[in-house]
Short mmCIF file of N, CA and C in Angstrom, two decimals:
data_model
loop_
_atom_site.label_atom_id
_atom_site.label_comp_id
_atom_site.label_asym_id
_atom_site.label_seq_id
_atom_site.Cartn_x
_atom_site.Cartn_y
_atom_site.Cartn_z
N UNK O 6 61.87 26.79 84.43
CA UNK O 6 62.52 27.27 83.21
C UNK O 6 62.49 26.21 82.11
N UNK O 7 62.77 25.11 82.60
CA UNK O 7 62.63 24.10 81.14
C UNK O 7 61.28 23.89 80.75
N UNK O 8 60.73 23.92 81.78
CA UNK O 8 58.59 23.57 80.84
C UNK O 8 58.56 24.73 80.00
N UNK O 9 58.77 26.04 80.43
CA UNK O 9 59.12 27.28 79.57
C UNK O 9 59.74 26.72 78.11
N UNK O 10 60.85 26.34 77.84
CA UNK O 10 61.33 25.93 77.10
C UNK O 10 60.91 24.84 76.13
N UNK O 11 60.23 24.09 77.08
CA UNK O 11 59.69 22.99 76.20
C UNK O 11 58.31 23.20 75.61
N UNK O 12 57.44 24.40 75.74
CA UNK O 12 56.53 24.88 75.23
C UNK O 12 56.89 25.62 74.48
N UNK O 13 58.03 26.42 74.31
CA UNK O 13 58.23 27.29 73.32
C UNK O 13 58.47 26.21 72.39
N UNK O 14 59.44 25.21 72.75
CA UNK O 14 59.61 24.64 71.33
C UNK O 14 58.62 24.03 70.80
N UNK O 15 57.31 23.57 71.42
CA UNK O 15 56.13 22.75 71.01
C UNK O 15 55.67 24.08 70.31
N UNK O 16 55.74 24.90 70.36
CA UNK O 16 54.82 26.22 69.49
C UNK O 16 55.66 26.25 68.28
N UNK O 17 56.96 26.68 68.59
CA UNK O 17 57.84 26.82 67.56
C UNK O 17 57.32 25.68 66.65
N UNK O 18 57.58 24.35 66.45
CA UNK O 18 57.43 22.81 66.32
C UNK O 18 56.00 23.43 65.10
N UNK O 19 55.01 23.45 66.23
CA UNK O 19 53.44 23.59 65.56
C UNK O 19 53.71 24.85 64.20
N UNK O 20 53.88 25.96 64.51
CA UNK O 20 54.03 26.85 63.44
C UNK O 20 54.90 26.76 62.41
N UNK O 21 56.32 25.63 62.73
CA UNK O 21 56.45 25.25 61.33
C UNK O 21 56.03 24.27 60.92
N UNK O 22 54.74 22.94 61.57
CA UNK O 22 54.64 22.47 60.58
C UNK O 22 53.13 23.35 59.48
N UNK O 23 52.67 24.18 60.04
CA UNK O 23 51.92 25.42 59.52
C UNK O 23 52.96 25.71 58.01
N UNK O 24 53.92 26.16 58.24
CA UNK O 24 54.37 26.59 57.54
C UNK O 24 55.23 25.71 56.11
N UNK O 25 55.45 24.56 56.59
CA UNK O 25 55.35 23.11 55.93
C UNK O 25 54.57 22.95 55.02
N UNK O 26 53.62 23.13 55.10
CA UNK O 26 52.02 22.61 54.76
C UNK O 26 51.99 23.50 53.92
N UNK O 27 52.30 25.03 54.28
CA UNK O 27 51.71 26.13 53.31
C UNK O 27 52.77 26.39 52.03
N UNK O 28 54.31 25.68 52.63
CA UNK O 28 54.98 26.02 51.30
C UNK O 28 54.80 24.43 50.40
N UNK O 29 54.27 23.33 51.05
CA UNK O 29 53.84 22.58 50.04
C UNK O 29 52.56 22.66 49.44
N UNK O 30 52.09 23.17 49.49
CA UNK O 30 50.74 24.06 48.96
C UNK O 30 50.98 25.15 47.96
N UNK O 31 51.90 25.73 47.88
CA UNK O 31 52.58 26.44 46.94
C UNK O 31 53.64 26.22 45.87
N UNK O 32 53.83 24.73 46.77
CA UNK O 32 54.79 23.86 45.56
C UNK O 32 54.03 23.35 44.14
N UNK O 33 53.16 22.94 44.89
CA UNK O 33 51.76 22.06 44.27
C UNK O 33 50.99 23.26 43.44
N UNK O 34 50.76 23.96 43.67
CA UNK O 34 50.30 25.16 43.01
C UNK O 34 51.47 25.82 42.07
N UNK O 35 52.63 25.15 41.83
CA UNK O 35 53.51 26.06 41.29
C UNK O 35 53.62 25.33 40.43
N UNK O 36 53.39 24.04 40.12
CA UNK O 36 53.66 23.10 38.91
C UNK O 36 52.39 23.26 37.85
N UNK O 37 53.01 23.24 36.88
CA UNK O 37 51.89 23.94 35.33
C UNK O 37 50.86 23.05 35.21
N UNK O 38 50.11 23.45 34.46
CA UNK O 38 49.09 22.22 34.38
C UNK O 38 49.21 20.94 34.14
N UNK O 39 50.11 20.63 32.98
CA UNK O 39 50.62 19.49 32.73
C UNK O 39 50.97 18.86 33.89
N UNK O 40 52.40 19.41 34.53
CA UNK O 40 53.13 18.51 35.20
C UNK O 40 51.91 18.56 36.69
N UNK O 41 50.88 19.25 37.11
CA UNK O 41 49.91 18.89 38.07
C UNK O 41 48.84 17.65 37.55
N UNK O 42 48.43 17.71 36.06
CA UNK O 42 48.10 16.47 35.54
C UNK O 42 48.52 15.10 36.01
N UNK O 43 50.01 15.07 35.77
CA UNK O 43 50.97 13.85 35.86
C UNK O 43 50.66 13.28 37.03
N UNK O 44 51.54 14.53 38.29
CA UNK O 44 50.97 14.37 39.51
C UNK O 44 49.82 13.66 40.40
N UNK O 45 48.93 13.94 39.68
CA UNK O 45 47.39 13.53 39.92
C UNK O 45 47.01 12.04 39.68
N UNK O 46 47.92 11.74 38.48
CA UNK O 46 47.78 10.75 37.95
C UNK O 46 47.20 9.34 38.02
N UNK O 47 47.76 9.16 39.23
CA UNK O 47 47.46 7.83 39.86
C UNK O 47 46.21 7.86 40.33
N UNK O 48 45.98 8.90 41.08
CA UNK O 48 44.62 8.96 41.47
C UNK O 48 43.25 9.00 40.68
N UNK O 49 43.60 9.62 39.40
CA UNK O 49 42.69 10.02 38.30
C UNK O 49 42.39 8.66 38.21
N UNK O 50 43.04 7.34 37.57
CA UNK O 50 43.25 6.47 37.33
C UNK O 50 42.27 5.67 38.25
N UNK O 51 42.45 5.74 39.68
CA UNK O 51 41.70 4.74 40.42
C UNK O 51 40.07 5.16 41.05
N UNK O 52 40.00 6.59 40.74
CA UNK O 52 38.95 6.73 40.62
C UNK O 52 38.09 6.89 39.26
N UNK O 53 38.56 6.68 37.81
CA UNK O 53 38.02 6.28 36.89
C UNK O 53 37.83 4.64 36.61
N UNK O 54 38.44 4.04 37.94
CA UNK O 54 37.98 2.59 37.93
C UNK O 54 36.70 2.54 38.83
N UNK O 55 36.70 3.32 39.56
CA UNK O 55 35.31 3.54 40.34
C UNK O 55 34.07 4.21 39.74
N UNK O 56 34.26 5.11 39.16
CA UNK O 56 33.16 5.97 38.46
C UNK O 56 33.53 5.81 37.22
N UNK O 57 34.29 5.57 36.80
CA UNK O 57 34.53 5.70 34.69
C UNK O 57 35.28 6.73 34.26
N UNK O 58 35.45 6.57 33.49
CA UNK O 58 36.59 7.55 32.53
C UNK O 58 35.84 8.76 31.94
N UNK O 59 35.71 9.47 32.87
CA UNK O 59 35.20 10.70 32.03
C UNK O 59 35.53 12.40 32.74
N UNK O 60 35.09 13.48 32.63
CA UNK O 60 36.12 14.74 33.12
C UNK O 60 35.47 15.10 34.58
N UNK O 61 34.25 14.47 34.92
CA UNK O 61 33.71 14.64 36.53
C UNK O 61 34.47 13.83 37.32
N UNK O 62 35.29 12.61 36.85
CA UNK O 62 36.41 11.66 37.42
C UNK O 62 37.42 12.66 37.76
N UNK O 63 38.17 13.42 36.88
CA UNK O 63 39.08 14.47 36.86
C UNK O 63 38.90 15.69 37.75
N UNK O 64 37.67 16.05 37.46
CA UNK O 64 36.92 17.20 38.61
C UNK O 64 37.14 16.89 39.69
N UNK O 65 36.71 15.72 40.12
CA UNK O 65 36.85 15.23 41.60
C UNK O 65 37.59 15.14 41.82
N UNK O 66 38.86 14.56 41.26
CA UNK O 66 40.12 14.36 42.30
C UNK O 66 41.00 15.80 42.66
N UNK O 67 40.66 16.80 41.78
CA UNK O 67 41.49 17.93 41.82
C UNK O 67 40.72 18.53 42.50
N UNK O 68 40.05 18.73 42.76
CA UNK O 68 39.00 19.61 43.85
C UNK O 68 39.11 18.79 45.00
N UNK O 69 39.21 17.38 45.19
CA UNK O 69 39.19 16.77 46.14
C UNK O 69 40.67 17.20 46.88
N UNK O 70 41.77 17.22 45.92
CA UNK O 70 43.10 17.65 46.01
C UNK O 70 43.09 19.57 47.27
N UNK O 71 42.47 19.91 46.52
CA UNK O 71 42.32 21.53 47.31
C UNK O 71 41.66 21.53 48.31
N UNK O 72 40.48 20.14 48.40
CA UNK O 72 39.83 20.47 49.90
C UNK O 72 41.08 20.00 50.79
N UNK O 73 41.42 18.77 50.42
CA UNK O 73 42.12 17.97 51.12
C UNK O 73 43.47 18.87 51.67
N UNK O 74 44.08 19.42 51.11
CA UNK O 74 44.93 20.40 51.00
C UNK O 74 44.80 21.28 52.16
N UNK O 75 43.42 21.99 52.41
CA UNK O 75 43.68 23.51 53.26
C UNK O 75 42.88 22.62 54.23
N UNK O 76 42.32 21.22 54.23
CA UNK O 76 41.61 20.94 55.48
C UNK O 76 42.72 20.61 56.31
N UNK O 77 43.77 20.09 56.16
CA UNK O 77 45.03 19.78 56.95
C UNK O 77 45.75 21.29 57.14
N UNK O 78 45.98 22.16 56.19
CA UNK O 78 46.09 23.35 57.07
C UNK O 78 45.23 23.78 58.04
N UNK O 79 44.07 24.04 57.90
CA UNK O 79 43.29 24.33 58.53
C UNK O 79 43.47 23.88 60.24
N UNK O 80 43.58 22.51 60.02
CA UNK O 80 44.01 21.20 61.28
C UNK O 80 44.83 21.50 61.94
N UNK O 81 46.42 22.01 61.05
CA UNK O 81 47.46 22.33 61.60
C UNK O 81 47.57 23.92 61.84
N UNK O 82 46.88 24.73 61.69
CA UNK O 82 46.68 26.19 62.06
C UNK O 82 45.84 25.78 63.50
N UNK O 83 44.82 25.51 63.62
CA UNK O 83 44.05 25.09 65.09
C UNK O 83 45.02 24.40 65.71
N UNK O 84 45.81 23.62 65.85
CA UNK O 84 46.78 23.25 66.40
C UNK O 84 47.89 23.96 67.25
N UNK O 85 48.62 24.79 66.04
CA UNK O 85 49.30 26.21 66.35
C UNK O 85 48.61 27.41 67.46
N UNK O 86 47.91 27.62 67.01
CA UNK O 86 46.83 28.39 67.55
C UNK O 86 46.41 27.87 69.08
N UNK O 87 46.09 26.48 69.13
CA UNK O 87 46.17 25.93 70.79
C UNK O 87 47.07 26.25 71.36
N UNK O 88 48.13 25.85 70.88
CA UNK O 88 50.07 25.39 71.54
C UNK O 88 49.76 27.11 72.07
N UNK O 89 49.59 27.98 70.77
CA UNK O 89 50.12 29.48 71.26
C UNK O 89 48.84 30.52 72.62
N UNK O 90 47.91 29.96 72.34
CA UNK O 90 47.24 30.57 73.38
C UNK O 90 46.29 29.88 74.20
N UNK O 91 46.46 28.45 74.10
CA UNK O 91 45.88 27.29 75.02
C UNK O 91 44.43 27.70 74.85
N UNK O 92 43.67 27.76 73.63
CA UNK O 92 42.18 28.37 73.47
C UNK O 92 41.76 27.51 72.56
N UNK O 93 40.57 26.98 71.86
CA UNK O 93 40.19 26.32 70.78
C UNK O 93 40.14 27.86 69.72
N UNK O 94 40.56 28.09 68.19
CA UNK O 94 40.00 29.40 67.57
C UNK O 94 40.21 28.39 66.21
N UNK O 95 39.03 27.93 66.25
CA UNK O 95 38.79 27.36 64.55
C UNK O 95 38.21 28.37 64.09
N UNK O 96 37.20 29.67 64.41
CA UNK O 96 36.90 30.78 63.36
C UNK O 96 38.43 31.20 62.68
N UNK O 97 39.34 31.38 64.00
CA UNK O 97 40.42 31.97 63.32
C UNK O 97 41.69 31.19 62.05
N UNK O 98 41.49 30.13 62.57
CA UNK O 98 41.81 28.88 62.03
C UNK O 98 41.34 28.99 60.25
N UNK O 99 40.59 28.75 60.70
CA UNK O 99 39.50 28.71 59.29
C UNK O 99 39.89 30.25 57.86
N UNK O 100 40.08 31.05 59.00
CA UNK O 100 39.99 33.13 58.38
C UNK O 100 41.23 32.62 57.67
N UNK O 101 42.76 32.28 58.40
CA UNK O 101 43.96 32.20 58.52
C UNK O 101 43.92 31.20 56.47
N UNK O 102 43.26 30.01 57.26
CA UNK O 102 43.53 29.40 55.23
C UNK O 102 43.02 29.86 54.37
N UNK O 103 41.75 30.72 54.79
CA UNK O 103 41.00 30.82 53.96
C UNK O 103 41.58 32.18 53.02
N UNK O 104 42.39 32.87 54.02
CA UNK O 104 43.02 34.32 53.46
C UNK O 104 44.31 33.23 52.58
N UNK O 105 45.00 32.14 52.86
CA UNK O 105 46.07 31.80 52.37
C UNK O 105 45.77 30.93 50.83
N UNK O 106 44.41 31.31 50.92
CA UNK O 106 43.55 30.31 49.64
C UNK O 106 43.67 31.56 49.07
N UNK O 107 43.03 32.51 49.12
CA UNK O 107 43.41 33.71 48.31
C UNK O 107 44.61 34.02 47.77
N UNK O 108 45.51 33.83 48.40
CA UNK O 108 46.99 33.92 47.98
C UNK O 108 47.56 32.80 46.85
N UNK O 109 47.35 31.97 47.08
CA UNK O 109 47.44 30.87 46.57
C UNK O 109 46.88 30.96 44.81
N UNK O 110 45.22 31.01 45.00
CA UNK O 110 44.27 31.30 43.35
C UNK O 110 45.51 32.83 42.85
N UNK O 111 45.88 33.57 43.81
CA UNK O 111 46.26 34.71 43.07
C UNK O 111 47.77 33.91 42.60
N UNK O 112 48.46 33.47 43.40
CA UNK O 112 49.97 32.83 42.65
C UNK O 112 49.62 31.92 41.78
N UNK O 113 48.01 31.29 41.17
CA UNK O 113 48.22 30.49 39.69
C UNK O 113 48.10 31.32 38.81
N UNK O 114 47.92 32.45 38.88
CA UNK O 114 47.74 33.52 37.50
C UNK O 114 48.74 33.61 36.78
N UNK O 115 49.58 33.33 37.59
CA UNK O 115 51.57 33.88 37.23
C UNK O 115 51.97 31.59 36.61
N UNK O 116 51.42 30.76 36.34
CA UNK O 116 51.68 29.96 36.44
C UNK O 116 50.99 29.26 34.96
N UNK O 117 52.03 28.69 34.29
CA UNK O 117 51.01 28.40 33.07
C UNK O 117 50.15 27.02 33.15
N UNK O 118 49.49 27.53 31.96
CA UNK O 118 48.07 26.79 32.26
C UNK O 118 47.20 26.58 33.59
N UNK O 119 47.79 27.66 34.61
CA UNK O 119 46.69 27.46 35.91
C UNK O 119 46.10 28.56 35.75
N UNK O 120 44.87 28.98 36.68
CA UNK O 120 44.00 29.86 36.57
C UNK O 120 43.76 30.00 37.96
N UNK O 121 43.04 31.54 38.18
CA UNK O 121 42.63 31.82 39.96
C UNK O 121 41.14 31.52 39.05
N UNK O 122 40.69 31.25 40.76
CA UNK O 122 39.14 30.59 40.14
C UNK O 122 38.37 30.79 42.01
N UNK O 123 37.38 31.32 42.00
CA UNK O 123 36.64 31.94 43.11
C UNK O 123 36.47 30.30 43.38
N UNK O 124 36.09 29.39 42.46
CA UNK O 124 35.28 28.40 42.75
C UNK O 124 36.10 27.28 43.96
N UNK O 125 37.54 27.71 43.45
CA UNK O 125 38.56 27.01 44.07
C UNK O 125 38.73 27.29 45.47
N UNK O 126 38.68 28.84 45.67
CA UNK O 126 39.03 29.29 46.89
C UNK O 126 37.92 28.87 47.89
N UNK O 127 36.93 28.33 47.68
CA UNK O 127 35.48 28.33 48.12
C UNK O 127 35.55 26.74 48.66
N UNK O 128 36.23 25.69 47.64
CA UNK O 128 36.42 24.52 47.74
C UNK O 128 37.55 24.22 48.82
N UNK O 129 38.87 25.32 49.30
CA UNK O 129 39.69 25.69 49.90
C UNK O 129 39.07 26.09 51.14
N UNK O 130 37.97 26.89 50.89
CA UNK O 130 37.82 27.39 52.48
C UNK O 130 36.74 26.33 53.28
N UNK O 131 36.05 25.84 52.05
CA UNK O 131 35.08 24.28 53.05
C UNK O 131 36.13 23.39 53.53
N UNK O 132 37.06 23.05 52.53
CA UNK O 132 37.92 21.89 53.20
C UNK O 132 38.57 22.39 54.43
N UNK O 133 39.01 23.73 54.64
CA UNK O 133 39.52 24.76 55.90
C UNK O 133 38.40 24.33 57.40
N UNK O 134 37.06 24.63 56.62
CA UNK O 134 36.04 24.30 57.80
C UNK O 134 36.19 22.53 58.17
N UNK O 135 36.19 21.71 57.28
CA UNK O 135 36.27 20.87 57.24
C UNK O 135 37.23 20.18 58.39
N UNK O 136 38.79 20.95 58.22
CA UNK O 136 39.55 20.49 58.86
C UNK O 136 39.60 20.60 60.35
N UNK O 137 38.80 22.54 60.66
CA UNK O 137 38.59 22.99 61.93
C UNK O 137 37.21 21.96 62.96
N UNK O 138 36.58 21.37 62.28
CA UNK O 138 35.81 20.42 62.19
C UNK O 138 36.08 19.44 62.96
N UNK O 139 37.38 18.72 62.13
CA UNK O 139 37.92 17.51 62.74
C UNK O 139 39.00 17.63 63.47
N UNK O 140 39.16 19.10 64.21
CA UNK O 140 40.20 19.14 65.12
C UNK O 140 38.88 19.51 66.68
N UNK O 141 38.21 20.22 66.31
CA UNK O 141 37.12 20.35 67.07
C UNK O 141 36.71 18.77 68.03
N UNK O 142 36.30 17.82 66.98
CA UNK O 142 35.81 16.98 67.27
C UNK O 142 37.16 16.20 67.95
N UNK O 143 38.51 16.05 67.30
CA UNK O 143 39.20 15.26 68.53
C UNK O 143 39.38 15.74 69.58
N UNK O 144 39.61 17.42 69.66
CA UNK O 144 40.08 18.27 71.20
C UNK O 144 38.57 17.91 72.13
N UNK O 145 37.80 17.18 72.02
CA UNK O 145 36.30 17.06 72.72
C UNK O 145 36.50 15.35 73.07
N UNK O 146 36.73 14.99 71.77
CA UNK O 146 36.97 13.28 72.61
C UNK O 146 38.47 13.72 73.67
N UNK O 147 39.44 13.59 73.54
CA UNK O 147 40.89 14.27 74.31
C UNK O 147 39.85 14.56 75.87
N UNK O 148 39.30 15.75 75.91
CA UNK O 148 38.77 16.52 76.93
C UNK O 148 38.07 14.94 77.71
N UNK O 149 37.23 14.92 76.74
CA UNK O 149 36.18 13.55 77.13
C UNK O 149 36.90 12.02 78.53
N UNK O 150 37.90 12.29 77.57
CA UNK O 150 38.52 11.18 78.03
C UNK O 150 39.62 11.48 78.92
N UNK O 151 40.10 12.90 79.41
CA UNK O 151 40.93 13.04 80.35
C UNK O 151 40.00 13.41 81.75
N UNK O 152 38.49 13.61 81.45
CA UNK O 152 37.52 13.66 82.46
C UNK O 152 37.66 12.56 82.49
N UNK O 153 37.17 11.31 82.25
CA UNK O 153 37.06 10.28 82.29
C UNK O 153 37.77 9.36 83.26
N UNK O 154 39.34 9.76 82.88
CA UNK O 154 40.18 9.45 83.84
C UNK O 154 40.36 9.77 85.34
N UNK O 155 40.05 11.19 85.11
CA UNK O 155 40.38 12.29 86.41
C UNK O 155 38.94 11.60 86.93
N UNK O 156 38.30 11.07 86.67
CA UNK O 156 36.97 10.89 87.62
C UNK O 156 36.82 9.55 88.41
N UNK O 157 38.14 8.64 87.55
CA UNK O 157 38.04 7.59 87.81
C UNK O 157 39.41 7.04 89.05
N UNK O 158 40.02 8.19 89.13
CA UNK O 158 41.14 8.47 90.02
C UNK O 158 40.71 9.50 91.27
N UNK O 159 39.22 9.70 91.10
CA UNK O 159 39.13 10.79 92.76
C UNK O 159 38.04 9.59 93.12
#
């Protein structure tokens, strides 16, 4: 009865930090252009010390912002998704942000100075693959290395 318990709460645990992720994703999406400007700020800054001061400096960090964004959902949905049915499902993983990227371009319409933009959701759903990617690749080292052990103990 308690391993029972202590898996429910590891699922419970995983799906909110899913849900963490997705209402700070909507926070971030809820601030106007300006105050997402501000936000950005620092970063704009240190990558116009790297590349220069110009609006592909700006491009990048905000697009870099949205991959970066749904690739950690993405991470933490495959995660959830283990805890709940002990399976790898990065297709599903992937479907899951990629539908919540849609949601998302549709809640900047209602938001001033933001815009829904296909281009975004697209940049949203690579960083999604992206993330299913790098959960892929640690659940394989993990595997790797608990063979490893178990082989070195028979």
């Amino acid at each position: 009865m308690q391993n029972a318990n202590k898996n429910t709460t590891k699922k419970i645990f995983c799906w909110a930090l899913v849900a963490i992720c997705m209402g700070t994703i909507f926070y971030f999406s809820s601030r106007t252009s300006t105050e997402s400007s501000n936000q950005s700020g620092y970063f704009v800054i240190l990558f116009q010390k790297i590349f220069g001061n110009n609006a592909i400096t700006d491009f990048i960090v905000r697009k870099l912002a949205h991959c970066l964004e749904f690739a950690g959902l993405s991470f933490l949905f495959n995660i959830a998704l283990f805890e709940q049915t002990n399976k790898i499902k990065p297709f599903l993983a992937i479907l899951f942000s990629s539908l919540y990227a849609i949601t998302d371009e549709f809640h900047q319409l209602f938001v001033e100075g933001r815009s829904c933009k296909v281009q975004d959701w697209a940049i949203d759903t690579f960083g999604a693959i992206i993330g299913a990617i790098i959960f892929i690749a640690i659940y394989f080292i993990i595997q790797k290395i608990i063979t490893c052990k178990k082989s070195k103990t028979d």
